[in-house]
mmCIF file of C-alpha atoms in Angstrom:
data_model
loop_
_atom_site.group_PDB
_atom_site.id
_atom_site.type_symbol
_atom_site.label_atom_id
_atom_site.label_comp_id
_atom_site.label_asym_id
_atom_site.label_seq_id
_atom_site.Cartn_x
_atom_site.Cartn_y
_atom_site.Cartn_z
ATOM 1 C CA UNK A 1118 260.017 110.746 162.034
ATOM 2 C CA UNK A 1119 257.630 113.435 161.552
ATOM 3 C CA UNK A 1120 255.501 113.508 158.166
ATOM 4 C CA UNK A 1121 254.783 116.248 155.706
ATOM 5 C CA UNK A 1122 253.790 119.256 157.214
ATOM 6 C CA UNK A 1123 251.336 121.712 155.116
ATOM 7 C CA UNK A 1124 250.312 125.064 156.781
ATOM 8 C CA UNK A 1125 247.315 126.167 156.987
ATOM 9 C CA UNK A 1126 245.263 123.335 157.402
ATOM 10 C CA UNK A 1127 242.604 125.935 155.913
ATOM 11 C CA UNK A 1128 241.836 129.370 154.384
ATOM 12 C CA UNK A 1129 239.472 131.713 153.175
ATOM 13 C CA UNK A 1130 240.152 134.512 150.458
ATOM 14 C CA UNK A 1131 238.237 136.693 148.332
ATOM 15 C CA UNK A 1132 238.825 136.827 144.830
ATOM 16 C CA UNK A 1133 241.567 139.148 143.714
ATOM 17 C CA UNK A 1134 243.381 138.537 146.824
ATOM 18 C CA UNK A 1135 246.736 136.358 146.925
ATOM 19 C CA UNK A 1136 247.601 133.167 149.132
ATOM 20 C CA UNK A 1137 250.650 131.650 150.191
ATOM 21 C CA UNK A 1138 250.918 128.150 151.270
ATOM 22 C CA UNK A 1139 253.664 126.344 152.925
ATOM 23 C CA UNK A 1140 255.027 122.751 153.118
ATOM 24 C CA UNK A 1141 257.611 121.179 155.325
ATOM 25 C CA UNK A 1142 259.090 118.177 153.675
ATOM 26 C CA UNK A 1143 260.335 114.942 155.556
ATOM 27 C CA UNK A 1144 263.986 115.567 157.136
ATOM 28 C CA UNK A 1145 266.436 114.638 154.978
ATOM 29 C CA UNK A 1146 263.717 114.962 151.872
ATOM 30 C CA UNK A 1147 265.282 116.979 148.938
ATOM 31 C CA UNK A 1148 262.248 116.869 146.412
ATOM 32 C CA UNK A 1149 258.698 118.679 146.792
ATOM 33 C CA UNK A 1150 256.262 118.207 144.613
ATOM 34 C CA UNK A 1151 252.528 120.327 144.232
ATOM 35 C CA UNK A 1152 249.028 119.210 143.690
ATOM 36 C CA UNK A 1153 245.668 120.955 142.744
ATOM 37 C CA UNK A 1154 242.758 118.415 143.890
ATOM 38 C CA UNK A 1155 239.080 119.830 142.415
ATOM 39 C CA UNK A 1156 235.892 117.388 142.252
ATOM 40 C CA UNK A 1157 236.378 118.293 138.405
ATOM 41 C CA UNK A 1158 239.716 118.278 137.134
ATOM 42 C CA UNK A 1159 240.709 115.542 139.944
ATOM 43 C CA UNK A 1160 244.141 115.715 141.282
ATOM 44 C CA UNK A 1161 246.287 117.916 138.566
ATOM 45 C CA UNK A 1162 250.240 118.614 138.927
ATOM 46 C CA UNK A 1163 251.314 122.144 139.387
ATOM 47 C CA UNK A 1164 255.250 122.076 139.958
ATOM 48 C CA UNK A 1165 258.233 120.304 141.556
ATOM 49 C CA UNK A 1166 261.495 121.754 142.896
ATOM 50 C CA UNK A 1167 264.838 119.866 143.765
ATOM 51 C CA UNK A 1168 267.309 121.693 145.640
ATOM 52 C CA UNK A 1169 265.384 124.882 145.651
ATOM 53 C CA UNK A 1170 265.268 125.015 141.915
ATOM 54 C CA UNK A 1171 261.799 124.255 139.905
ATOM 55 C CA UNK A 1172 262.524 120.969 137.740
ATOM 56 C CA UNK A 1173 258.928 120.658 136.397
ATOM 57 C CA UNK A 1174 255.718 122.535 135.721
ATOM 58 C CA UNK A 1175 252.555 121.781 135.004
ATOM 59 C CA UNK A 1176 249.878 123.579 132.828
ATOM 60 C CA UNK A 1177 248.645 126.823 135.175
ATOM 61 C CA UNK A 1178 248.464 130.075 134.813
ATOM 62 C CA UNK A 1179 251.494 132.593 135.890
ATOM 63 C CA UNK A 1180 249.313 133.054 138.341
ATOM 64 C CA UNK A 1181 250.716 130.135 140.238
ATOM 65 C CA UNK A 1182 254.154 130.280 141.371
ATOM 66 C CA UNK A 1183 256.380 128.611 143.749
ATOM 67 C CA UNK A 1184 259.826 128.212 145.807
ATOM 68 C CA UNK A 1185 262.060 126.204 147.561
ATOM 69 C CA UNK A 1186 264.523 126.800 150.091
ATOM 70 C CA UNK A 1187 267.546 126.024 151.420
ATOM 71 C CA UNK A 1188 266.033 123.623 154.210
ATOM 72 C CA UNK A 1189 263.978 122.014 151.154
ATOM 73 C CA UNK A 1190 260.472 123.641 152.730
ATOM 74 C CA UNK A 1191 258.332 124.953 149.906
ATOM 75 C CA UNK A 1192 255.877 127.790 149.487
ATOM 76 C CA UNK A 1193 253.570 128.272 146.717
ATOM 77 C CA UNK A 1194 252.210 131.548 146.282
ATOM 78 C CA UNK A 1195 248.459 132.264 144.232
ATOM 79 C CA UNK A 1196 248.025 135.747 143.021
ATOM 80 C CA UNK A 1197 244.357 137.558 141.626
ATOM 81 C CA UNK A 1198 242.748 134.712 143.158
ATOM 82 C CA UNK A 1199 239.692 133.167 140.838
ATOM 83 C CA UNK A 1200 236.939 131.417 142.514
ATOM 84 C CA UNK A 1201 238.069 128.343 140.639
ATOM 85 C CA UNK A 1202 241.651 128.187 142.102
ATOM 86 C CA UNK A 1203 239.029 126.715 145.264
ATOM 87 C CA UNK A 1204 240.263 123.331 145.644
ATOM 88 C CA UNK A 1205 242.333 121.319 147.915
ATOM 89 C CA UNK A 1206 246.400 121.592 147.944
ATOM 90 C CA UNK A 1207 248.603 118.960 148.560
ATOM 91 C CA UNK A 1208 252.108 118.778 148.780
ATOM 92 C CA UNK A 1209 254.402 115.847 148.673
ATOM 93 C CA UNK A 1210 257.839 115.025 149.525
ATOM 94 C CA UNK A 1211 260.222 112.732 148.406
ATOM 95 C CA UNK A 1212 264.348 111.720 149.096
ATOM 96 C CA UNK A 1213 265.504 113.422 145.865
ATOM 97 C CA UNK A 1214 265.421 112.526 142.602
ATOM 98 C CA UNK A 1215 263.547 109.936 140.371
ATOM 99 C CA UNK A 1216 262.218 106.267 141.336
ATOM 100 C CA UNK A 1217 261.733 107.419 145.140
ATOM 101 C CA UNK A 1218 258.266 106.764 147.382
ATOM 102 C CA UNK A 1219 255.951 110.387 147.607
ATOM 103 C CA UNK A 1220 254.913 110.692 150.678
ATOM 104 C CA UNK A 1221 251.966 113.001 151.054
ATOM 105 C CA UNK A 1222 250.790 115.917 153.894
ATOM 106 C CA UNK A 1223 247.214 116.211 154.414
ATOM 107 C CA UNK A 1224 246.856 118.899 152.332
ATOM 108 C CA UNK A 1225 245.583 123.346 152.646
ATOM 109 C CA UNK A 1226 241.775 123.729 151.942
ATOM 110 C CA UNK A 1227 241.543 127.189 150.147
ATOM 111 C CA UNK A 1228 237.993 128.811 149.834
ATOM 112 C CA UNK A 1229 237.932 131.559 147.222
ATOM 113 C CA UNK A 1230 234.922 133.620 147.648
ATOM 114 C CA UNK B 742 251.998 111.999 126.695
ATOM 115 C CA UNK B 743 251.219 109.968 129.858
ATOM 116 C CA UNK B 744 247.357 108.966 130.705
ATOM 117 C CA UNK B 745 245.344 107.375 133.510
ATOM 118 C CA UNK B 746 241.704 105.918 133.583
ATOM 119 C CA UNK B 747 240.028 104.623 136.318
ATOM 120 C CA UNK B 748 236.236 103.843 134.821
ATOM 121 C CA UNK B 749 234.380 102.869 138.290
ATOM 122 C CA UNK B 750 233.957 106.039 140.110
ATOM 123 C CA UNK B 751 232.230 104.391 142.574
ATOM 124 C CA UNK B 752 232.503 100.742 144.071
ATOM 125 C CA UNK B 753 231.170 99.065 146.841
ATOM 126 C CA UNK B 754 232.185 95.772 149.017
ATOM 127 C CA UNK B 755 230.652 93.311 151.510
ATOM 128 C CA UNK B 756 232.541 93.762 154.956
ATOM 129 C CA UNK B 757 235.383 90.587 154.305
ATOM 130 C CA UNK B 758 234.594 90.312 150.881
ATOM 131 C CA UNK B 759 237.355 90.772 147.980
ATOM 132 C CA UNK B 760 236.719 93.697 145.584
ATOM 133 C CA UNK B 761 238.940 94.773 142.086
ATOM 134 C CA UNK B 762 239.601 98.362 141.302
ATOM 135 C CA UNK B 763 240.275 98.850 137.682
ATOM 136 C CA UNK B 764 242.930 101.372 136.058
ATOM 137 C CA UNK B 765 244.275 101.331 132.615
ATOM 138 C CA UNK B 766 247.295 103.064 131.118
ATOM 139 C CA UNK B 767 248.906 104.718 128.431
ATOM 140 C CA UNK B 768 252.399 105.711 127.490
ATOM 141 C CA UNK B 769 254.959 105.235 125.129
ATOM 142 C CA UNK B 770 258.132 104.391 127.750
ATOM 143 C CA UNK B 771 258.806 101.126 128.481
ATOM 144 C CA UNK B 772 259.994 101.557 132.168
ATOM 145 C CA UNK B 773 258.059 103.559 134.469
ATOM 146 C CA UNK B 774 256.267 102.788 138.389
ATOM 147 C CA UNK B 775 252.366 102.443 138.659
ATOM 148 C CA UNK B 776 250.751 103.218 142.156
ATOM 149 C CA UNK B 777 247.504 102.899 143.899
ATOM 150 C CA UNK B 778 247.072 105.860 147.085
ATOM 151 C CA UNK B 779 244.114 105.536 149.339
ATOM 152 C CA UNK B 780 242.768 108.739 149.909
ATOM 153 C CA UNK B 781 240.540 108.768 153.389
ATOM 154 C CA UNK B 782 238.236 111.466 154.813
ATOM 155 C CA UNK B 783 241.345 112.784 156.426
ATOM 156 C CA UNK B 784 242.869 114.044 152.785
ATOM 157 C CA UNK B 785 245.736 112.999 153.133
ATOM 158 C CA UNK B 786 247.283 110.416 150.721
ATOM 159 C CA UNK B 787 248.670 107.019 151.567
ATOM 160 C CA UNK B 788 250.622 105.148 149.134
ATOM 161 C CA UNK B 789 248.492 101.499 149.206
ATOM 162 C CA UNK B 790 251.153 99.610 146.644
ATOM 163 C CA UNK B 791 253.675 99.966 143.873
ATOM 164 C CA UNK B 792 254.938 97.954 140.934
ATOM 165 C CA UNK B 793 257.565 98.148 138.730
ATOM 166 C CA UNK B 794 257.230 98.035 135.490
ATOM 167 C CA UNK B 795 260.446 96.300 134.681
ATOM 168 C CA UNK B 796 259.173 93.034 137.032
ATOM 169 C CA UNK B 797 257.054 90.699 136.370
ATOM 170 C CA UNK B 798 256.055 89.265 139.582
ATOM 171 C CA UNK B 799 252.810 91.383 140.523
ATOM 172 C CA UNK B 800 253.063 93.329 143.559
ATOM 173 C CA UNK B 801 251.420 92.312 147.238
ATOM 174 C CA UNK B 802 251.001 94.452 150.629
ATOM 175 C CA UNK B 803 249.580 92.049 152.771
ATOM 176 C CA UNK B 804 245.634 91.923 151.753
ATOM 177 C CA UNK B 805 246.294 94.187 148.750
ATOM 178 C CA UNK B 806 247.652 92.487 145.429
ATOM 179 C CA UNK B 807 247.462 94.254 141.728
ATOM 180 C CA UNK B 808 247.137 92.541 138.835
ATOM 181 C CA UNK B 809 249.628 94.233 136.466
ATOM 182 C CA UNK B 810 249.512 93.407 132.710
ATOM 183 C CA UNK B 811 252.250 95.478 130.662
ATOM 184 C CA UNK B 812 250.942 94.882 127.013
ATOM 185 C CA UNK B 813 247.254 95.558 127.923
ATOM 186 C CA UNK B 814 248.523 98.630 130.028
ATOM 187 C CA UNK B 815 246.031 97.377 133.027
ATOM 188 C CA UNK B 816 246.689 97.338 136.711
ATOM 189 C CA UNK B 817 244.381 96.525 138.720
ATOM 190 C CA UNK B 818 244.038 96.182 142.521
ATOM 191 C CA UNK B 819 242.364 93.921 144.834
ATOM 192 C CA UNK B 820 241.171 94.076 148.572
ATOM 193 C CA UNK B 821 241.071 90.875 150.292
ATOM 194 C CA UNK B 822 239.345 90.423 153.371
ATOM 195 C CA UNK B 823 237.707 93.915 153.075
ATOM 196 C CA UNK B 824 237.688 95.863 156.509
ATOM 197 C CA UNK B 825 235.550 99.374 156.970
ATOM 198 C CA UNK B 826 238.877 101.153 157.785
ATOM 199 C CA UNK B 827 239.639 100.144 153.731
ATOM 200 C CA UNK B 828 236.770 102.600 152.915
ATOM 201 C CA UNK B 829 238.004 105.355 150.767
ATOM 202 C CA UNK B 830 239.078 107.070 147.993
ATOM 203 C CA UNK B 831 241.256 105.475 145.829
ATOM 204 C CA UNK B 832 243.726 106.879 142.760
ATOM 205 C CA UNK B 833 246.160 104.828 140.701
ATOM 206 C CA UNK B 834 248.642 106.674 139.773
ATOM 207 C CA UNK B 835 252.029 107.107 136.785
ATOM 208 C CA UNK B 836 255.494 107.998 137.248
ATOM 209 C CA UNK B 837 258.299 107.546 134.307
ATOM 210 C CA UNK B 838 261.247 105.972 136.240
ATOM 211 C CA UNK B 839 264.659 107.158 135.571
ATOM 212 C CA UNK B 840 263.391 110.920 134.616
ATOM 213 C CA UNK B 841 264.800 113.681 136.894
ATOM 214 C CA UNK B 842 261.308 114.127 138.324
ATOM 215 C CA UNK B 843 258.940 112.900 140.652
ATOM 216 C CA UNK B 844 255.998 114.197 138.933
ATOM 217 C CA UNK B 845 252.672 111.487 139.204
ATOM 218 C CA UNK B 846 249.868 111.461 136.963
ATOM 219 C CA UNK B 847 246.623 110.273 138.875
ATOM 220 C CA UNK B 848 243.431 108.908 137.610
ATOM 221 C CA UNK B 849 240.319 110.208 138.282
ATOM 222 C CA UNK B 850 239.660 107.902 141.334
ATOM 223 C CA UNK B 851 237.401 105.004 142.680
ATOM 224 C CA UNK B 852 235.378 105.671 145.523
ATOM 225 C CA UNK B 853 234.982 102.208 147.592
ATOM 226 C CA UNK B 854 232.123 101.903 150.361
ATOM 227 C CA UNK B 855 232.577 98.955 152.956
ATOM 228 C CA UNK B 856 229.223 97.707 153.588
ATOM 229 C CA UNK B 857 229.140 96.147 157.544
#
């Protein structure tokens, strides 16, 4: 059964710019879940969605946004990028709702310069 | 609302040696799921072991055992037998059970070194 799937492995924007990352859950996985990973915050939840619609949100900026669709895959979109939004995204992917195992893709690199 | 500490940012272990990770808690619920993920060079995260908070019996994965104590809000985990492939980052980690989410808290991590 093939894991999480997050694509691009890694990217490189200039500030201002915007970024979209994807994630392709586990088959048959309903519930997608975002993470910002920084050596200084740690790892930091931005937002989950369950059956395309956004259940819970962490504390960022409008800046950050995100989707799901119908096949459960998930984008997150960053707009004005900031050099701080730097940091390593990971995505995670679970059967559906509460007291379920996360299971975790390796994650999109994004370099803000 | 929910917290996690992990207060040894770094650790390190004799090659077959046993080692303790430390992580303490805090909430308000009385039913939730504690986890520890191993985080390798690779990035990507690997759940290690999970307890429920509702049983007492602590949790083992073969050479990895926690040491869960609900009314001192501690759970910690312990490598037996230490092997270099254990080397790694590693988070515990906070879920409320029976909430409509999914959504973990992490603590700020233990970095473990295997020493051969």
């Amino acid at each position: 059964k093939a894991g999480v799937t997050q694509t691009p492995r890694y990217l490189i924007k200039t500030r201002g710019q915007q970024v979209t990352l994807s994630c392709s859950p586990i088959s048959g996985h309903r519930s997608v879940s975002w993470y910002q990973q920084t050596p200084g915050q740690g790892l930091q939840f931005l937002f989950e969605y369950f059956s395309e619609t956004q259940r819970n949100k962490g504390n960022f900026p409008g800046r950050f946004s995100g989707r799901q669709f119908s096949n459960s895959r998930s984008e997150m979109n960053v707009s004005t990028l900031e050099l701080g939004d730097s940091a390593l995204y990971l995505c995670a992917s679970s059967l559906g709702s509460g007291n379920t195992e996360a299971f975790f893709g390796q994650g999109t690199r994004l370099t803000v310069v | 609302a929910q917290t996690v500490t992990q207060s040894q940012p770094e650790m390190s272990v004799q090659e077959a040696e046993t080692v303790t990770l430390s992580c303490t808690y805090d909430t308000s619920e009385s039913d939730y799921y504690l986890f520890w993920y191993k985080q390798p060079p690779s990035r990507q995260m690997i759940l290690v072991i999970r307890q429920e908070a509702y049983k007492q019996q602590n949790a083992t994965e073969n050479r990895f055992s926690v040491n869960f104590q609900k009314a001192a809000k501690s759970f910690s985990l312990k490598i037996s037998d230490s092997q270099l492939g254990d080397a790694a980052m590693y988070f515990c980690a906070y879920r409320r059970a029976g909430g409509a989410t999914n959504k973990l808290i992490f603590g700020t991590g233990t970095l473990l070194a295997v020493q051969p």
